[in-house]
PDB file of C-alpha atoms in Angstrom:
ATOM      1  CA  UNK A   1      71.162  88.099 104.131  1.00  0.00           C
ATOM      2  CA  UNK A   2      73.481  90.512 102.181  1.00  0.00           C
ATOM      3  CA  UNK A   3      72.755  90.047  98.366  1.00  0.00           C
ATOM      4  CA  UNK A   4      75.931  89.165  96.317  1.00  0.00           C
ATOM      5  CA  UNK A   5      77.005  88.297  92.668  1.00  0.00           C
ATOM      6  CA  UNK A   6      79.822  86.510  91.676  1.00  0.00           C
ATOM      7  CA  UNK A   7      80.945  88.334  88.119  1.00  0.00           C
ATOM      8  CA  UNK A   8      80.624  91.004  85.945  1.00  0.00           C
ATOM      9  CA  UNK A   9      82.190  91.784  82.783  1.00  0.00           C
ATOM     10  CA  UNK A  10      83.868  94.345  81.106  1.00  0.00           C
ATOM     11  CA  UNK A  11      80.493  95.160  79.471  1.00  0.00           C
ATOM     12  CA  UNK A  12      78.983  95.857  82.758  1.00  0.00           C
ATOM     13  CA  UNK A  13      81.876  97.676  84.177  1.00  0.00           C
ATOM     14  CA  UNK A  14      81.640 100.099  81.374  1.00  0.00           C
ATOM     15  CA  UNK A  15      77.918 100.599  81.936  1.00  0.00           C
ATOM     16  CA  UNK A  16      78.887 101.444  85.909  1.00  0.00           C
ATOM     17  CA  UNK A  17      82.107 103.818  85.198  1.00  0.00           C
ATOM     18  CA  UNK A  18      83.025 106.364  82.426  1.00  0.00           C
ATOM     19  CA  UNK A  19      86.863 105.263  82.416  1.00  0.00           C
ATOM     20  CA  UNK A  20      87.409 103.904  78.739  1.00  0.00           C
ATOM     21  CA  UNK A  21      91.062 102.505  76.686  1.00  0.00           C
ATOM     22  CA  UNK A  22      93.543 102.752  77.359  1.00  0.00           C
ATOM     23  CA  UNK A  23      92.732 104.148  80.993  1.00  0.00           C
ATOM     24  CA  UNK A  24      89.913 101.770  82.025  1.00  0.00           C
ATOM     25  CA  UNK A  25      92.198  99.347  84.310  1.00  0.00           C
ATOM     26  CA  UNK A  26      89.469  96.603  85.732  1.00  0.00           C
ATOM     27  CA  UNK A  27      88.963  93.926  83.663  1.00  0.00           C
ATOM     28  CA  UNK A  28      86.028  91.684  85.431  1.00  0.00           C
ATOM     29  CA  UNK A  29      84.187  91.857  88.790  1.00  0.00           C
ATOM     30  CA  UNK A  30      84.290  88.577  90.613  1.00  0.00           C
ATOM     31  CA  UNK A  31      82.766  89.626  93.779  1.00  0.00           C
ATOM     32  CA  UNK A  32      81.032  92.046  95.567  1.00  0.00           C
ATOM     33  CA  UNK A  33      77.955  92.145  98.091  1.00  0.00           C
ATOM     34  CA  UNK A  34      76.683  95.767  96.951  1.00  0.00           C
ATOM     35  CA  UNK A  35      77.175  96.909 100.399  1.00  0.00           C
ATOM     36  CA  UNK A  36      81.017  96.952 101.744  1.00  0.00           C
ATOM     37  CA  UNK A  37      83.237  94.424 100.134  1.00  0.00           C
ATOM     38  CA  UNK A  38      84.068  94.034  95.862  1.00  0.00           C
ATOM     39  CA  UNK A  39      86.749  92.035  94.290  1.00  0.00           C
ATOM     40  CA  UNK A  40      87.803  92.745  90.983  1.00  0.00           C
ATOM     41  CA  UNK A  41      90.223  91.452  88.002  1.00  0.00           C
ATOM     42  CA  UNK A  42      93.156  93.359  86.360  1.00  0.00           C
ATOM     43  CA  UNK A  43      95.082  91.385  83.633  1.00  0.00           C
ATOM     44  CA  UNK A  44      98.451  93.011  83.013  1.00  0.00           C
ATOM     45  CA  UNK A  45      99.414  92.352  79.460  1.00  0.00           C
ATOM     46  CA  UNK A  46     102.870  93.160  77.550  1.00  0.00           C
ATOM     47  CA  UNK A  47     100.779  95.312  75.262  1.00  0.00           C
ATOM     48  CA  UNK A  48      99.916  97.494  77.637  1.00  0.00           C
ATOM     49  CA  UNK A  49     100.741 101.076  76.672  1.00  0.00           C
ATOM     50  CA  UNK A  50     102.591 102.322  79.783  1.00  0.00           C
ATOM     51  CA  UNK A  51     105.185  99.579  79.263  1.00  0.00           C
ATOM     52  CA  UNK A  52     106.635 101.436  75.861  1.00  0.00           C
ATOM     53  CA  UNK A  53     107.822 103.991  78.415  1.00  0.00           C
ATOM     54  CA  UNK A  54     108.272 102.869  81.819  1.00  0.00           C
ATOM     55  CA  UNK A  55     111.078 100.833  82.266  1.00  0.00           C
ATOM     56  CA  UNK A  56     111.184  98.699  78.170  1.00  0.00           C
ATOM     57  CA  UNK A  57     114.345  96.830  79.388  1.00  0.00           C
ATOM     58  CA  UNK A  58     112.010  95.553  82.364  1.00  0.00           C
ATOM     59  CA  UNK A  59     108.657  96.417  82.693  1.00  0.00           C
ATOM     60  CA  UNK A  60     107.253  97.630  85.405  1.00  0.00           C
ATOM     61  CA  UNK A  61     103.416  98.657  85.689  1.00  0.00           C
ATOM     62  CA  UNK A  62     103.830 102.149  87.901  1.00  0.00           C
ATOM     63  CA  UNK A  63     102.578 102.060  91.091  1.00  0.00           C
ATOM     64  CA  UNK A  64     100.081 104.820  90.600  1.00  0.00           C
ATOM     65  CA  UNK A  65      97.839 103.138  88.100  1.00  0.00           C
ATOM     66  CA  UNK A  66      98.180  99.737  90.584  1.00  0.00           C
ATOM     67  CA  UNK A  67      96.201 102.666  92.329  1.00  0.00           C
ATOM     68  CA  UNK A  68      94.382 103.808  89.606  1.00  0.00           C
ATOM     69  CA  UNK A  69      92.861  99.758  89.297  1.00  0.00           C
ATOM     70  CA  UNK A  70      92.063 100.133  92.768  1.00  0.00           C
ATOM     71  CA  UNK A  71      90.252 103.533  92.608  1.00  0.00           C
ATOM     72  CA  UNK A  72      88.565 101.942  90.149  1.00  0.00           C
ATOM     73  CA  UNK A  73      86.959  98.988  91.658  1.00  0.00           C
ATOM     74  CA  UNK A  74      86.463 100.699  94.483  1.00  0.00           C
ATOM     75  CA  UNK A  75      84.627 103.385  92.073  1.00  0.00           C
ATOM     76  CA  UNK A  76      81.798 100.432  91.368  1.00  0.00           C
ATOM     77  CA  UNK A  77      81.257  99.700  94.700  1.00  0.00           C
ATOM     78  CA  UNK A  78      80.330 103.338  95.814  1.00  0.00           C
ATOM     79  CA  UNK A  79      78.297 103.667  92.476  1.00  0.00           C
ATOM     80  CA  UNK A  80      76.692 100.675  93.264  1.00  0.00           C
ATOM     81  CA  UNK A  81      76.256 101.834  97.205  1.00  0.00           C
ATOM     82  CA  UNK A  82      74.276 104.695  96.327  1.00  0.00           C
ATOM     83  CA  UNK A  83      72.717 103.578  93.130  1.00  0.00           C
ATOM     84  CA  UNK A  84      74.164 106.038  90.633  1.00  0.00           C
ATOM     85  CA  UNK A  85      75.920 103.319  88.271  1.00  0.00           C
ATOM     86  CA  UNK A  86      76.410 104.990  84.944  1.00  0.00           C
ATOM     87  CA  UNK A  87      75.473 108.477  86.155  1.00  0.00           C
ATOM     88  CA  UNK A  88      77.971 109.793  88.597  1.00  0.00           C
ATOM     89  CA  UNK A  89      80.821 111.438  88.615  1.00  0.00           C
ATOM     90  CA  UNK A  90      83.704 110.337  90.883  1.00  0.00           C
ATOM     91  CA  UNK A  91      86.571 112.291  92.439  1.00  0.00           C
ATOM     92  CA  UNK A  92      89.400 110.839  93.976  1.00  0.00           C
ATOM     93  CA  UNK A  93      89.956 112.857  97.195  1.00  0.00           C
ATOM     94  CA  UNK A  94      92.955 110.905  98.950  1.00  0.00           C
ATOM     95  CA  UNK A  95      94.989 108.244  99.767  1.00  0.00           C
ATOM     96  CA  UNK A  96      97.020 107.555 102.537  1.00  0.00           C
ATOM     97  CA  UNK A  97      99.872 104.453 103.424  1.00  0.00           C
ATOM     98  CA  UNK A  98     100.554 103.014  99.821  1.00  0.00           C
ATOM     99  CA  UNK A  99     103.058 101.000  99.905  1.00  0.00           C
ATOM    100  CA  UNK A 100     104.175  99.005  96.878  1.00  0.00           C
ATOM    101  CA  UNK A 101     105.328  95.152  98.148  1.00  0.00           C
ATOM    102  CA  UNK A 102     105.613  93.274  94.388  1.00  0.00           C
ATOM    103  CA  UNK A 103     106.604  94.426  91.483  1.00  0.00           C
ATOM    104  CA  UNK A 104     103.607  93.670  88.658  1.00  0.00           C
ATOM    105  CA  UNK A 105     105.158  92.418  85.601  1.00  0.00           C
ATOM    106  CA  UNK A 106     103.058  91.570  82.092  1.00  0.00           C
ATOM    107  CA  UNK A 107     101.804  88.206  82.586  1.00  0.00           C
ATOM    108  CA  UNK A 108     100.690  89.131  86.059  1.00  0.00           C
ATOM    109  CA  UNK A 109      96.641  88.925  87.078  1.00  0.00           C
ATOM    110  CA  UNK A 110      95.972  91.345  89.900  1.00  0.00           C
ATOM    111  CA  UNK A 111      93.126  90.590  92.126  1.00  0.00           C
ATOM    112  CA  UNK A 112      92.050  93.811  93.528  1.00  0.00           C
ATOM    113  CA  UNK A 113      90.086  93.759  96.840  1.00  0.00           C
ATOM    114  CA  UNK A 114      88.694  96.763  98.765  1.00  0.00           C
ATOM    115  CA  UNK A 115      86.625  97.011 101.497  1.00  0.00           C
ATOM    116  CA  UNK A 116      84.456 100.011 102.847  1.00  0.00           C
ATOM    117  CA  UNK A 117      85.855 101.544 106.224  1.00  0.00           C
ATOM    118  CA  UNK A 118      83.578 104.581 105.812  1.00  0.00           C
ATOM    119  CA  UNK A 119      81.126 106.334 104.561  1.00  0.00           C
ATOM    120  CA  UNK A 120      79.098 109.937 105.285  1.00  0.00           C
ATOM    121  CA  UNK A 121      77.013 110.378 102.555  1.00  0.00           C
ATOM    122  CA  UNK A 122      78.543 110.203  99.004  1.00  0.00           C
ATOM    123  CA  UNK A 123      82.374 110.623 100.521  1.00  0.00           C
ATOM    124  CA  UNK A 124      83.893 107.020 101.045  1.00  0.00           C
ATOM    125  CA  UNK A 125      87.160 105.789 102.403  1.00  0.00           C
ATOM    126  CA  UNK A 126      88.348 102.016 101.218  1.00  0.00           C
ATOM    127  CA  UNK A 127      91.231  99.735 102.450  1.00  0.00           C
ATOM    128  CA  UNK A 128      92.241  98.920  99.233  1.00  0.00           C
ATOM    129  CA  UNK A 129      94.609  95.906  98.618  1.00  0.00           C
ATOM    130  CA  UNK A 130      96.354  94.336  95.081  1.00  0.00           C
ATOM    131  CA  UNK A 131      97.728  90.937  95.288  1.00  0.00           C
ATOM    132  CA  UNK A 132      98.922  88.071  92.516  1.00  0.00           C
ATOM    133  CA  UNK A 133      98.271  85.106  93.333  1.00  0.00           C
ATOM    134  CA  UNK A 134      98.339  85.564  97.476  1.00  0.00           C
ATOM    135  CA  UNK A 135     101.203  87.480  97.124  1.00  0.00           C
ATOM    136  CA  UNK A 136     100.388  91.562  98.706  1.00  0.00           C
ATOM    137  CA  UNK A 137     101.470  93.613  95.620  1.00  0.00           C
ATOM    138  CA  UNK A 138     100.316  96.898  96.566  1.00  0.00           C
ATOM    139  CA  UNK A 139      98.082  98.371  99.862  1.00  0.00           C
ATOM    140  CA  UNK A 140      96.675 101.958 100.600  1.00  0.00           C
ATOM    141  CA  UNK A 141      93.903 103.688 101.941  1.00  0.00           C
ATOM    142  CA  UNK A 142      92.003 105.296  99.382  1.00  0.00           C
ATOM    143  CA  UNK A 143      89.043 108.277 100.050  1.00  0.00           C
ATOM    144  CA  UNK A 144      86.942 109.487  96.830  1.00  0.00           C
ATOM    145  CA  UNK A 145      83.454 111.420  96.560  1.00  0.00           C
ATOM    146  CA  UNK A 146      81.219 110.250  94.558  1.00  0.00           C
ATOM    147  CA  UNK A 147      77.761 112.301  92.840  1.00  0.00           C
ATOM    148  CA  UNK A 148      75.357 113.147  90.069  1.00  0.00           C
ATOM    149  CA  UNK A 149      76.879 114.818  86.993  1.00  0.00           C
TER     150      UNK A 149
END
């Protein structure tokens, strides 16, 4: 039986990665089984810095920090997979077939999921997929290597 927990807060996130404001993009973990799955929480809000810039008229949140969220989350898992939350450094390596579905407007709650498809030691590869509500947002492929500082 695969041990699991159903939430962890912005607190604990910050104890896991090293991203901080106004570049730390998950907001809450609401599941994840420590082995191949984790589900996490963005909250898009109109304060958001990026929105001053990209697009005022009609804000967009750029597609790249969708990705960004998504690194992130998937960033616990591996740290969590090889027990180095808090200590390791991660480098994102690749990504391959993003496409971008749904535009994510302030007001918008992302619900990033990602799922491990491989690992060899501390180099990972996630399918990585954004939605809000049940509605695909974003979806890519995302590799990153993950170590000791």
């Amino acid at each position: 039986l695969k041990e699991t927990f159903l939430m962890m807060d912005i607190n604990e996130i910050k104890n896991i990665i090293p991203h901080r404001y106004p570049f730390l993009l998950v907001d809450r973990i609401i599941e994840c089984d420590f082995d191949s799955r984790i589900v996490g929480i963005k909250n898009v809000t109109a304060d958001e810095p990026f929105f001053q810039g990209h697009f005022p008229e009609f804000p967009v949140m750029p597609g790249v920090l969708i990705i960004e969220a998504l690194a992130q989350t998937a960033c616990i898992l591996g740290l969590k997979i090889l027990k180095l939350e808090g200590q390791g450094s991660v480098f994102f390596t690749g990504i391959d077939g993003a496409k971008f579905r749904k535009p994510v407007v302030p007001g918008d709650q992302l619900r990033l999921e990602l799922k491990k498809i491989k690992q060899r030691k501390s180099l990972f590869r996630f399918e990585g997929k954004a939605f809000i509500e049940n509605e695909l947002a974003t979806e890519c492929t995302i590799q990153a290597m993950m170590g000791k500082n």
